[in-house]
Short mmCIF file of C-alpha atoms in Angstrom, two decimals:
data_model
loop_
_atom_site.label_atom_id
_atom_site.label_comp_id
_atom_site.label_asym_id
_atom_site.label_seq_id
_atom_site.Cartn_x
_atom_site.Cartn_y
_atom_site.Cartn_z
CA GLU A 248 4.43 9.77 -18.35
CA ALA A 249 5.25 10.14 -14.67
CA ASP A 250 5.31 6.73 -13.04
CA ILE A 251 7.15 4.44 -10.68
CA TYR A 252 9.15 1.58 -12.17
CA GLN A 253 10.52 -1.64 -10.72
CA THR A 254 12.96 -4.12 -12.24
CA PRO A 255 13.09 -7.00 -12.57
CA ARG A 256 9.41 -7.90 -12.49
CA TYR A 257 10.16 -11.55 -11.77
CA LEU A 258 13.33 -13.09 -10.35
CA VAL A 259 14.18 -16.68 -9.52
CA ILE A 260 17.49 -17.04 -7.76
CA GLY A 261 19.43 -19.58 -5.72
CA THR A 262 20.08 -19.44 -2.00
CA GLY A 263 23.08 -17.34 -0.98
CA LYS A 264 23.07 -15.03 -4.00
CA LYS A 265 23.24 -11.26 -3.65
CA ILE A 266 20.41 -9.41 -5.36
CA THR A 267 19.36 -5.81 -5.89
CA LEU A 268 15.79 -4.84 -6.66
CA GLU A 269 15.57 -1.58 -8.56
CA CYS A 270 12.97 1.15 -8.03
CA SER A 271 12.84 4.46 -9.86
CA GLN A 272 10.20 7.15 -10.00
CA THR A 273 9.73 10.06 -12.37
CA MET A 274 7.08 11.74 -10.23
CA GLY A 275 9.41 14.11 -8.43
CA HIS A 276 8.47 12.66 -5.04
CA ASP A 277 10.70 13.03 -2.01
CA LYS A 278 9.36 10.10 -0.01
CA MET A 279 9.84 6.49 -1.05
CA TYR A 280 8.91 3.18 0.55
CA TRP A 281 9.48 -0.57 0.23
CA TYR A 282 6.75 -3.03 1.17
CA GLN A 283 6.82 -6.81 1.32
CA GLN A 284 3.57 -8.56 0.38
CA ASP A 285 2.59 -12.16 -0.15
CA PRO A 286 0.03 -12.13 -3.02
CA GLY A 287 -3.24 -10.52 -1.91
CA MET A 288 -2.11 -10.42 1.67
CA GLU A 289 -1.08 -7.76 4.17
CA LEU A 290 1.34 -4.99 3.15
CA HIS A 291 4.39 -4.87 5.43
CA LEU A 292 6.57 -1.73 5.42
CA ILE A 293 10.23 -2.76 5.48
CA HIS A 294 12.07 0.48 4.58
CA TYR A 295 11.32 4.12 3.87
CA SER A 296 13.13 7.31 2.97
CA TYR A 297 12.25 10.99 3.34
CA GLY A 298 14.84 12.14 0.82
CA VAL A 299 18.42 11.82 -0.35
CA ASN A 300 20.69 10.19 2.25
CA SER A 301 17.70 9.45 4.49
CA THR A 302 16.70 5.82 5.15
CA GLU A 303 14.73 4.25 7.98
CA LYS A 304 13.67 0.72 8.88
CA GLY A 305 9.98 -0.03 8.72
CA ASP A 306 7.66 -2.05 10.90
CA LEU A 307 8.68 -5.49 9.63
CA SER A 308 12.19 -6.61 10.40
CA SER A 309 14.04 -7.32 7.19
CA GLU A 310 17.51 -8.52 6.33
CA SER A 311 17.55 -6.24 3.32
CA THR A 312 19.24 -2.84 3.07
CA VAL A 313 18.41 0.26 1.04
CA SER A 314 20.15 3.38 -0.19
CA ARG A 315 18.97 6.77 -1.43
CA ILE A 316 21.73 8.53 -3.32
CA ARG A 317 19.42 10.13 -5.89
CA THR A 318 15.91 11.41 -5.34
CA GLU A 319 14.43 9.23 -8.05
CA HIS A 320 16.20 5.97 -7.17
CA PHE A 321 15.65 3.70 -4.13
CA PRO A 322 17.21 0.24 -4.61
CA LEU A 323 16.80 -2.63 -2.17
CA THR A 324 19.60 -5.17 -1.66
CA LEU A 325 19.65 -8.64 -0.17
CA GLU A 326 23.24 -9.69 0.55
CA SER A 327 22.44 -13.40 0.81
CA ALA A 328 19.04 -14.55 -0.43
CA ARG A 329 17.19 -17.29 1.46
CA PRO A 330 13.93 -19.16 0.70
CA SER A 331 12.24 -17.13 3.49
CA HIS A 332 12.78 -14.03 1.32
CA THR A 333 10.41 -15.42 -1.31
CA SER A 334 7.68 -12.80 -1.63
CA GLN A 335 6.52 -9.82 -3.67
CA TYR A 336 8.31 -6.52 -3.08
CA LEU A 337 6.45 -3.29 -3.82
CA CYS A 338 8.08 0.12 -4.07
CA ALA A 339 6.01 3.27 -3.51
CA SER A 340 6.49 7.03 -3.46
CA SER A 341 4.62 10.09 -2.24
CA VAL A 342 4.93 13.84 -1.98
CA ALA A 343 6.24 15.34 1.25
CA GLY A 344 4.15 17.55 3.50
CA MET A 345 2.55 17.89 6.89
CA GLU A 346 -0.60 16.08 5.82
CA GLY A 347 -0.95 12.52 4.63
CA TYR A 348 -0.77 12.01 0.90
CA GLU A 349 -1.43 9.25 -1.59
CA GLN A 350 1.30 6.68 -2.02
CA TYR A 351 1.82 5.55 -5.61
CA PHE A 352 2.91 1.95 -6.00
CA GLY A 353 5.17 0.35 -8.56
CA PRO A 354 4.20 -2.91 -10.31
CA GLY A 355 6.25 -5.02 -7.91
CA THR A 356 9.04 -7.58 -8.13
CA ARG A 357 8.08 -11.17 -7.49
CA LEU A 358 11.10 -12.89 -5.93
CA THR A 359 11.51 -16.63 -5.62
CA VAL A 360 14.54 -18.01 -3.80
CA THR A 361 15.20 -21.70 -4.40
CA GLY B 155 2.19 3.31 16.67
CA GLU B 156 -1.02 3.27 14.70
CA ASN B 157 -2.96 0.00 14.50
CA VAL B 158 -5.61 -0.43 11.82
CA GLU B 159 -8.05 -3.32 11.89
CA GLN B 160 -10.23 -4.25 8.95
CA HIS B 161 -13.42 -6.33 8.91
CA PRO B 162 -14.67 -8.59 7.46
CA SER B 163 -11.72 -10.39 5.90
CA THR B 164 -13.83 -11.75 3.05
CA LEU B 165 -17.07 -10.43 1.62
CA SER B 166 -19.21 -12.00 -1.10
CA VAL B 167 -22.02 -9.97 -2.65
CA GLN B 168 -24.42 -10.46 -5.50
CA GLU B 169 -23.89 -8.22 -8.48
CA GLY B 170 -25.92 -5.05 -8.03
CA ASP B 171 -25.94 -5.23 -4.23
CA SER B 172 -23.94 -2.94 -1.93
CA ALA B 173 -20.72 -3.82 -0.12
CA VAL B 174 -19.47 -2.22 3.07
CA ILE B 175 -16.02 -2.63 4.61
CA LYS B 176 -15.26 -1.18 8.02
CA CYS B 177 -11.91 -0.22 9.51
CA THR B 178 -10.99 0.93 12.99
CA TYR B 179 -7.85 2.81 14.00
CA SER B 180 -6.16 3.40 17.33
CA ASP B 181 -4.26 6.71 17.06
CA SER B 182 -6.54 9.71 17.61
CA ALA B 183 -3.90 11.89 15.89
CA SER B 184 -4.47 10.12 12.56
CA ASN B 185 -5.95 12.54 10.04
CA TYR B 186 -5.69 10.90 6.62
CA PHE B 187 -7.56 7.75 5.61
CA PRO B 188 -7.07 6.29 2.10
CA TRP B 189 -8.58 3.19 0.55
CA TYR B 190 -6.62 1.12 -1.97
CA LYS B 191 -7.89 -1.48 -4.40
CA GLN B 192 -5.62 -4.29 -5.53
CA GLU B 193 -6.77 -6.50 -8.39
CA LEU B 194 -5.22 -9.91 -8.86
CA GLY B 195 -1.62 -9.56 -10.02
CA LYS B 196 -1.78 -5.75 -10.04
CA ARG B 197 -0.37 -2.98 -7.87
CA PRO B 198 -2.50 -1.33 -5.13
CA GLN B 199 -4.20 1.82 -6.42
CA LEU B 200 -5.92 4.58 -4.49
CA ILE B 201 -9.68 4.65 -5.08
CA ILE B 202 -10.77 7.24 -2.52
CA ASP B 203 -9.42 9.03 0.53
CA ILE B 204 -10.76 11.24 3.29
CA ARG B 205 -9.23 13.71 5.70
CA SER B 206 -10.27 14.18 9.31
CA ASN B 207 -11.99 17.51 8.68
CA VAL B 208 -14.60 15.77 6.50
CA GLY B 209 -17.22 13.21 7.56
CA GLU B 210 -18.11 11.75 4.16
CA LYS B 211 -16.80 11.76 0.62
CA LYS B 212 -18.36 10.26 -2.48
CA ASP B 213 -17.06 9.44 -5.95
CA GLN B 214 -19.61 7.85 -8.26
CA ARG B 215 -20.39 4.38 -6.83
CA ILE B 216 -17.92 4.53 -3.95
CA ALA B 217 -18.10 6.53 -0.74
CA VAL B 218 -16.14 6.72 2.48
CA THR B 219 -17.48 7.77 5.86
CA LEU B 220 -15.42 8.74 8.88
CA ASN B 221 -16.42 8.74 12.54
CA LYS B 222 -13.60 10.38 14.46
CA THR B 223 -15.24 9.91 17.83
CA ALA B 224 -15.53 6.17 17.40
CA LYS B 225 -12.28 6.01 15.40
CA HIS B 226 -13.67 4.09 12.50
CA PHE B 227 -14.14 4.65 8.79
CA SER B 228 -15.98 2.65 6.17
CA LEU B 229 -15.93 2.07 2.43
CA HIS B 230 -19.28 1.78 0.69
CA ILE B 231 -19.60 0.38 -2.83
CA THR B 232 -23.05 0.58 -4.40
CA GLU B 233 -24.39 -1.30 -7.43
CA THR B 234 -21.45 -3.69 -7.35
CA GLN B 235 -20.08 -5.02 -10.62
CA PRO B 236 -17.77 -7.97 -11.36
CA GLU B 237 -14.85 -5.57 -11.87
CA ASP B 238 -15.22 -4.53 -8.23
CA SER B 239 -13.86 -7.97 -7.23
CA ALA B 240 -10.47 -7.28 -5.62
CA VAL B 241 -8.67 -6.94 -2.32
CA TYR B 242 -9.37 -3.62 -0.60
CA PHE B 243 -6.96 -2.11 1.92
CA CYS B 244 -7.74 0.70 4.32
CA ALA B 245 -4.98 2.78 5.86
CA ALA B 246 -4.44 5.61 8.32
CA SER B 247 -1.75 8.24 8.71
CA ASN B 248 -1.03 11.02 11.17
CA GLY B 249 0.38 13.13 8.41
CA GLY B 250 3.77 14.38 9.42
CA ASN B 251 5.76 11.32 8.52
CA ASN B 252 3.24 10.17 5.91
CA ARG B 253 3.72 6.58 6.92
CA LEU B 254 0.58 4.63 6.20
CA ALA B 255 -0.58 1.95 8.61
CA PHE B 256 -2.49 -0.55 6.47
CA GLY B 257 -5.24 -2.93 7.46
CA LYS B 258 -4.82 -6.58 6.53
CA GLY B 259 -7.07 -6.30 3.50
CA ASN B 260 -10.53 -7.46 2.57
CA GLN B 261 -11.27 -9.82 -0.32
CA VAL B 262 -14.45 -8.71 -2.07
CA VAL B 263 -16.05 -11.18 -4.47
CA VAL B 264 -18.91 -9.98 -6.66
CA ILE B 265 -21.03 -12.90 -7.83
CA PRO B 266 -22.57 -12.34 -11.28
#
């Protein structure tokens, strides 16, 4: 079944550690996005990509980085985790086109930095 | 950039009553307006969307209306049920870059 997957679902890690949050989609979408969201709160766009080798920063400044080497894969990396990074991270994807289209969200990774 | 505002922030309704959430947007070039529902602990999911060439769209108990002149759009839920309790997000996009500008969300509580 076509879907968007995120791993791990939950992560508790110490300050200063490097972490990578994985996102993969089997929907054949060109566009992918990362959002940061405290539970039930506002969705903040932190990174997006229009396709392979394309990455852009979003509206919310983030110390994370992303890469897009394969169409289906859009990992997010934090070089040195801090307690302020504690949040939920949602990955999303959509088709490309001149009109707006639905964004499909992954289940999220809940990150806690101690 | 686009700025989307969503009101009210919290809405409590009795089961069976109607709920209305209103959003305003700032960019007159926006032409795509989706609504997402996020249940507790779940991912946001699209429940209905509307494009700027349409004034109203309905899907069973939910409907969305769009007023391009006033730059606002609204979600209407009729005959509310407990499973309608969730956070609802509106969004707007001007299409080409397909970036969605989200509102801050609205917590809807349906009281049995």
